Structure formats: structure tokens, C-alpha cells
Amino acid sequence: MRANDRVPEGKSPSGTPGADGAGLADLLQRSSRGDSEAFAQLYDATSARVYGVVVRVVRDPSQAAEVTQDCYLQYWEQAARYDPSKGSVQAWMTTIAHRRAVDRVRSAQAAQDRHVLYEARQARHSDDVSEVVVNRFEADRVRRALRTLTETQREAIEFAYFGGYTHVEVAGILNIPLGTAKTRLRDGLIRLRDFFGGEER
């Protein structure tokens, strides 16, 4: 492949003698038999158009150059598979170029999607771990706080604030006057407030 070779005098503007449909077919046929000189001429005659097809799809010039080289490797390896009855050499080459360009875009997008998904999972995992740590920390603080209460205060607090019972229901469960239940709850809450206030200081 000699994309930068000087075009000799007497050659057609496309870069090779008779680089029309018949000329390209002849070059491709010779390439299929391992004729590297014919393949170099085929490259010179078609590379600009193949690159143009690719770059319109992938957008990035450096990636387009890579895909174009991949295309020519495929042309070299599959030259014998070309079937003139299914279209011109240029159409065959263009189809392959477009397909490889689309594959490159899809591959890049899939890689990006995997990266985004991985980052999202990592963030979600981090959030989950943080939440577990916070919850455990808070639960531990509450347990320590409850240990500072008297047994009667703790009992009333647990029924009212963890069990969801009303003051009247707490009094009934503990079989104590409503005023007594309210006093235990009030005193318990004061001690909890003092405990958490002391921690913050």
C-alpha cells in the first residue's frame, strides 16, 4: 500500500491506468492472486474515496485512518470473494468501508456505555455502603443513648417512639396512670437530648 507515491505521468487523474470499473476489477483480480503491485495501484486509486466514506461515519480523522487501513487489509484478504455480478468493485469496497466504520462507532459507543454503567454502579455501591455505615452508626448511637435511661424511661420511650403507640396506649400497656407515662416519656426525652447534645459538643 503506497498512498503517498507520486503519480507517474500518463496515469489517469484517479491514480492508476484506466481506474474505471473495469480497471479496478482487473486490479482487484490481480490482487487476489497475491500481486502486491496491483494492490498498491488499487489503494492509490480508491483510498481517498474509502477514507471519505469512513470519516463521514466515525468523524474522528485518526480513527478514520485506522479503519481505512483495516478496510484495505480486508480487501487484500477477501479480494477473491468479490463477485462482479453483485456490483462494481467500488461499491463492494464502499460497502465494506461503511460497515467497518459503523462497527467502530458501535464499538466505541458500547465501550462508553460500559464505562458509564460501571461508574454508575460504583457510585451506587458507594452510596449503599455509606448509607449502611451511617445507619449502623446512628443505630449504635441510639443504643448507647437508651442505655443512659432508667429502665422505666427506656420502656416508655421504646413503646412510644419505636413501637408507635400513643401516650394513652403506653399507659395502658404499662398499666400506669397517663400522667406517669407522660412524665417518664418527658424525662426520657430530656436525657436523650442531653446525651446527643453532649456528643455534638
Coordinates of C-alpha atoms in Angstrom, one line a residue:
M1 CA 0.0 0.0 0.0
R2 CA 1.7 3.2 -1.2
A3 CA -0.8 6.0 -0.5
N4 CA 2.0 8.7 -0.8
D5 CA 3.6 7.5 -4.0
R6 CA 3.9 10.2 -6.7
V7 CA 1.5 9.6 -9.5
P8 CA 3.6 8.9 -12.6
E9 CA 2.9 10.8 -15.8
G10 CA 0.4 9.2 -18.2
K11 CA -1.8 7.8 -15.4
S12 CA -5.4 8.8 -15.1
P13 CA -6.4 11.5 -12.5
S14 CA -7.6 8.7 -10.2
G15 CA -4.0 7.5 -9.8
T16 CA -3.9 4.3 -12.0
P17 CA -4.2 3.5 -15.7
G18 CA -7.8 3.1 -16.5
A19 CA -9.1 3.3 -13.0
D20 CA -12.6 2.9 -14.0
G21 CA -14.9 0.0 -13.1
A22 CA -13.0 -2.4 -15.5
G23 CA -9.6 -1.2 -14.3
L24 CA -10.4 -1.6 -10.7
A25 CA -11.8 -5.1 -11.3
D26 CA -8.6 -6.1 -13.0
L27 CA -6.5 -4.7 -10.2
L28 CA -8.6 -6.5 -7.6
Q29 CA -8.4 -9.7 -9.5
R30 CA -4.6 -9.5 -9.8
S31 CA -4.5 -8.6 -6.0
S32 CA -6.5 -11.8 -5.3
R33 CA -3.6 -13.7 -6.8
G34 CA -1.1 -12.0 -4.5
D35 CA 0.0 -9.2 -6.8
S36 CA 1.1 -6.5 -4.4
E37 CA 1.9 -4.0 -7.1
A38 CA -1.7 -4.3 -8.4
F39 CA -3.0 -3.8 -4.8
A40 CA -0.8 -0.7 -4.4
Q41 CA -2.4 0.7 -7.5
L42 CA -5.8 -0.2 -6.2
Y43 CA -5.0 1.6 -3.0
D44 CA -3.9 4.7 -4.8
A45 CA -7.0 4.7 -6.9
T46 CA -9.5 4.2 -4.2
S47 CA -8.1 5.2 -0.8
A48 CA -9.4 8.8 -0.9
R49 CA -12.9 7.7 -1.5
V50 CA -12.8 4.9 1.1
Y51 CA -11.4 7.3 3.7
G52 CA -14.1 9.8 2.8
V53 CA -16.8 7.2 3.4
V54 CA -15.3 6.2 6.8
V55 CA -14.6 9.7 8.1
R56 CA -18.2 10.7 7.5
V57 CA -19.3 7.9 9.8
V58 CA -16.7 7.9 12.6
R59 CA -16.0 11.7 12.4
D60 CA -12.6 11.4 14.1
P61 CA -9.8 11.6 11.4
S62 CA -7.3 9.5 13.4
Q63 CA -9.9 6.7 13.9
A64 CA -10.9 7.0 10.3
A65 CA -7.4 6.4 9.2
E66 CA -7.2 3.3 11.3
V67 CA -10.5 2.0 10.0
T68 CA -9.4 2.7 6.4
Q69 CA -6.2 0.6 6.9
D70 CA -8.4 -2.2 8.4
C71 CA -10.6 -2.0 5.3
Y72 CA -7.6 -2.4 3.0
L73 CA -6.4 -5.4 4.9
Q74 CA -9.9 -6.9 4.4
Y75 CA -9.8 -6.1 0.7
W76 CA -6.5 -7.8 0.4
E77 CA -7.6 -10.9 2.3
Q78 CA -11.0 -11.1 0.6
A79 CA -10.2 -10.0 -2.9
A80 CA -11.0 -13.4 -4.3
R81 CA -14.5 -13.2 -2.8
Y82 CA -15.5 -10.3 -4.9
D83 CA -18.4 -11.1 -7.2
P84 CA -18.8 -8.8 -10.2
S85 CA -22.5 -9.9 -10.6
K86 CA -23.3 -8.2 -7.3
G87 CA -22.0 -4.8 -8.1
S88 CA -18.9 -2.8 -9.0
V89 CA -15.6 -3.0 -7.2
Q90 CA -16.1 0.5 -5.9
A91 CA -19.5 -0.4 -4.5
W92 CA -18.1 -3.6 -2.9
M93 CA -15.2 -1.6 -1.3
T94 CA -17.6 1.2 -0.1
T95 CA -20.0 -1.3 1.5
I96 CA -17.2 -2.9 3.4
A97 CA -15.8 0.5 4.5
H98 CA -19.2 1.7 5.6
R99 CA -19.8 -1.5 7.6
R100 CA -16.4 -1.3 9.3
A101 CA -17.0 2.4 10.1
V102 CA -20.3 1.6 11.7
D103 CA -18.8 -1.2 13.7
R104 CA -16.1 1.1 15.0
V105 CA -18.7 3.7 16.1
R106 CA -20.8 1.0 17.7
S107 CA -17.8 -0.5 19.5
A108 CA -16.8 2.9 20.8
Q109 CA -20.3 3.6 22.0
A110 CA -20.5 0.2 23.7
A111 CA -17.3 0.9 25.4
Q112 CA -18.6 4.3 26.6
D113 CA -21.8 2.7 27.7
R114 CA -19.9 0.1 29.7
H115 CA -17.8 2.8 31.3
V116 CA -20.9 4.9 32.2
L117 CA -22.6 1.8 33.6
Y118 CA -19.5 0.9 35.6
E119 CA -19.2 4.4 37.1
A120 CA -22.9 4.4 37.9
R121 CA -22.7 1.0 39.7
Q122 CA -19.6 2.2 41.6
A123 CA -21.4 5.3 42.7
R124 CA -24.5 3.4 43.6
H125 CA -22.3 0.9 45.6
S126 CA -20.5 3.7 47.3
D127 CA -23.8 5.3 48.2
D128 CA -25.2 2.0 49.5
V129 CA -22.1 1.4 51.7
S130 CA -22.3 5.0 53.0
E131 CA -25.9 4.5 53.9
V132 CA -25.2 1.2 55.7
V133 CA -22.4 2.8 57.7
V134 CA -24.5 5.8 58.6
N135 CA -27.4 3.7 59.6
R136 CA -25.2 1.4 61.7
F137 CA -23.6 4.5 63.3
E138 CA -27.0 6.0 64.1
A139 CA -28.3 2.7 65.5
D140 CA -25.3 2.4 67.7
R141 CA -25.7 6.0 69.0
V142 CA -29.4 5.3 69.8
R143 CA -28.5 2.1 71.6
R144 CA -25.9 4.0 73.7
A145 CA -28.3 6.8 74.4
L146 CA -31.0 4.4 75.5
R147 CA -28.6 2.8 78.0
T148 CA -28.4 6.2 79.8
L149 CA -32.1 6.0 80.7
T150 CA -33.7 4.3 83.6
E151 CA -35.5 1.1 82.9
T152 CA -38.9 2.7 83.2
Q153 CA -38.0 5.6 81.0
R154 CA -36.5 3.3 78.3
E155 CA -39.6 1.1 78.4
A156 CA -41.9 4.0 77.8
I157 CA -39.7 5.5 75.1
E158 CA -39.4 2.2 73.2
F159 CA -43.2 1.7 73.2
A160 CA -44.0 5.3 72.2
Y161 CA -41.2 6.1 69.6
F162 CA -40.2 2.6 68.4
G163 CA -43.5 0.8 68.8
G164 CA -45.6 3.7 67.5
Y165 CA -48.0 3.7 70.5
T166 CA -49.8 6.8 71.7
H167 CA -49.3 8.1 75.3
V168 CA -52.6 6.6 76.3
E169 CA -51.7 3.3 74.8
V170 CA -48.3 3.3 76.6
A171 CA -50.0 4.0 79.9
G172 CA -52.4 1.1 79.2
I173 CA -49.7 -1.3 78.2
L174 CA -47.5 -0.5 81.2
N175 CA -50.6 -0.3 83.5
I176 CA -49.7 3.1 84.8
P177 CA -51.6 6.4 85.0
L178 CA -51.4 8.5 81.9
G179 CA -49.7 11.3 83.8
T180 CA -47.0 8.9 84.9
A181 CA -46.5 7.7 81.4
K182 CA -46.1 11.3 80.1
T183 CA -43.6 12.1 82.9
R184 CA -41.5 9.1 82.0
L185 CA -41.6 10.0 78.4
R186 CA -40.7 13.6 79.0
D187 CA -37.9 12.8 81.4
G188 CA -36.5 10.1 79.0
L189 CA -36.6 12.6 76.1
I190 CA -34.7 15.2 78.2
R191 CA -32.0 12.7 79.0
L192 CA -31.7 11.7 75.3
R193 CA -31.5 15.3 74.3
D194 CA -28.7 15.9 76.8
F195 CA -26.9 12.8 75.6
F196 CA -26.9 13.8 71.9
G197 CA -26.2 17.4 72.8
G198 CA -23.1 16.3 74.8
E199 CA -21.9 14.2 71.8
E200 CA -22.2 17.1 69.5
R201 CA -20.0 19.2 71.8

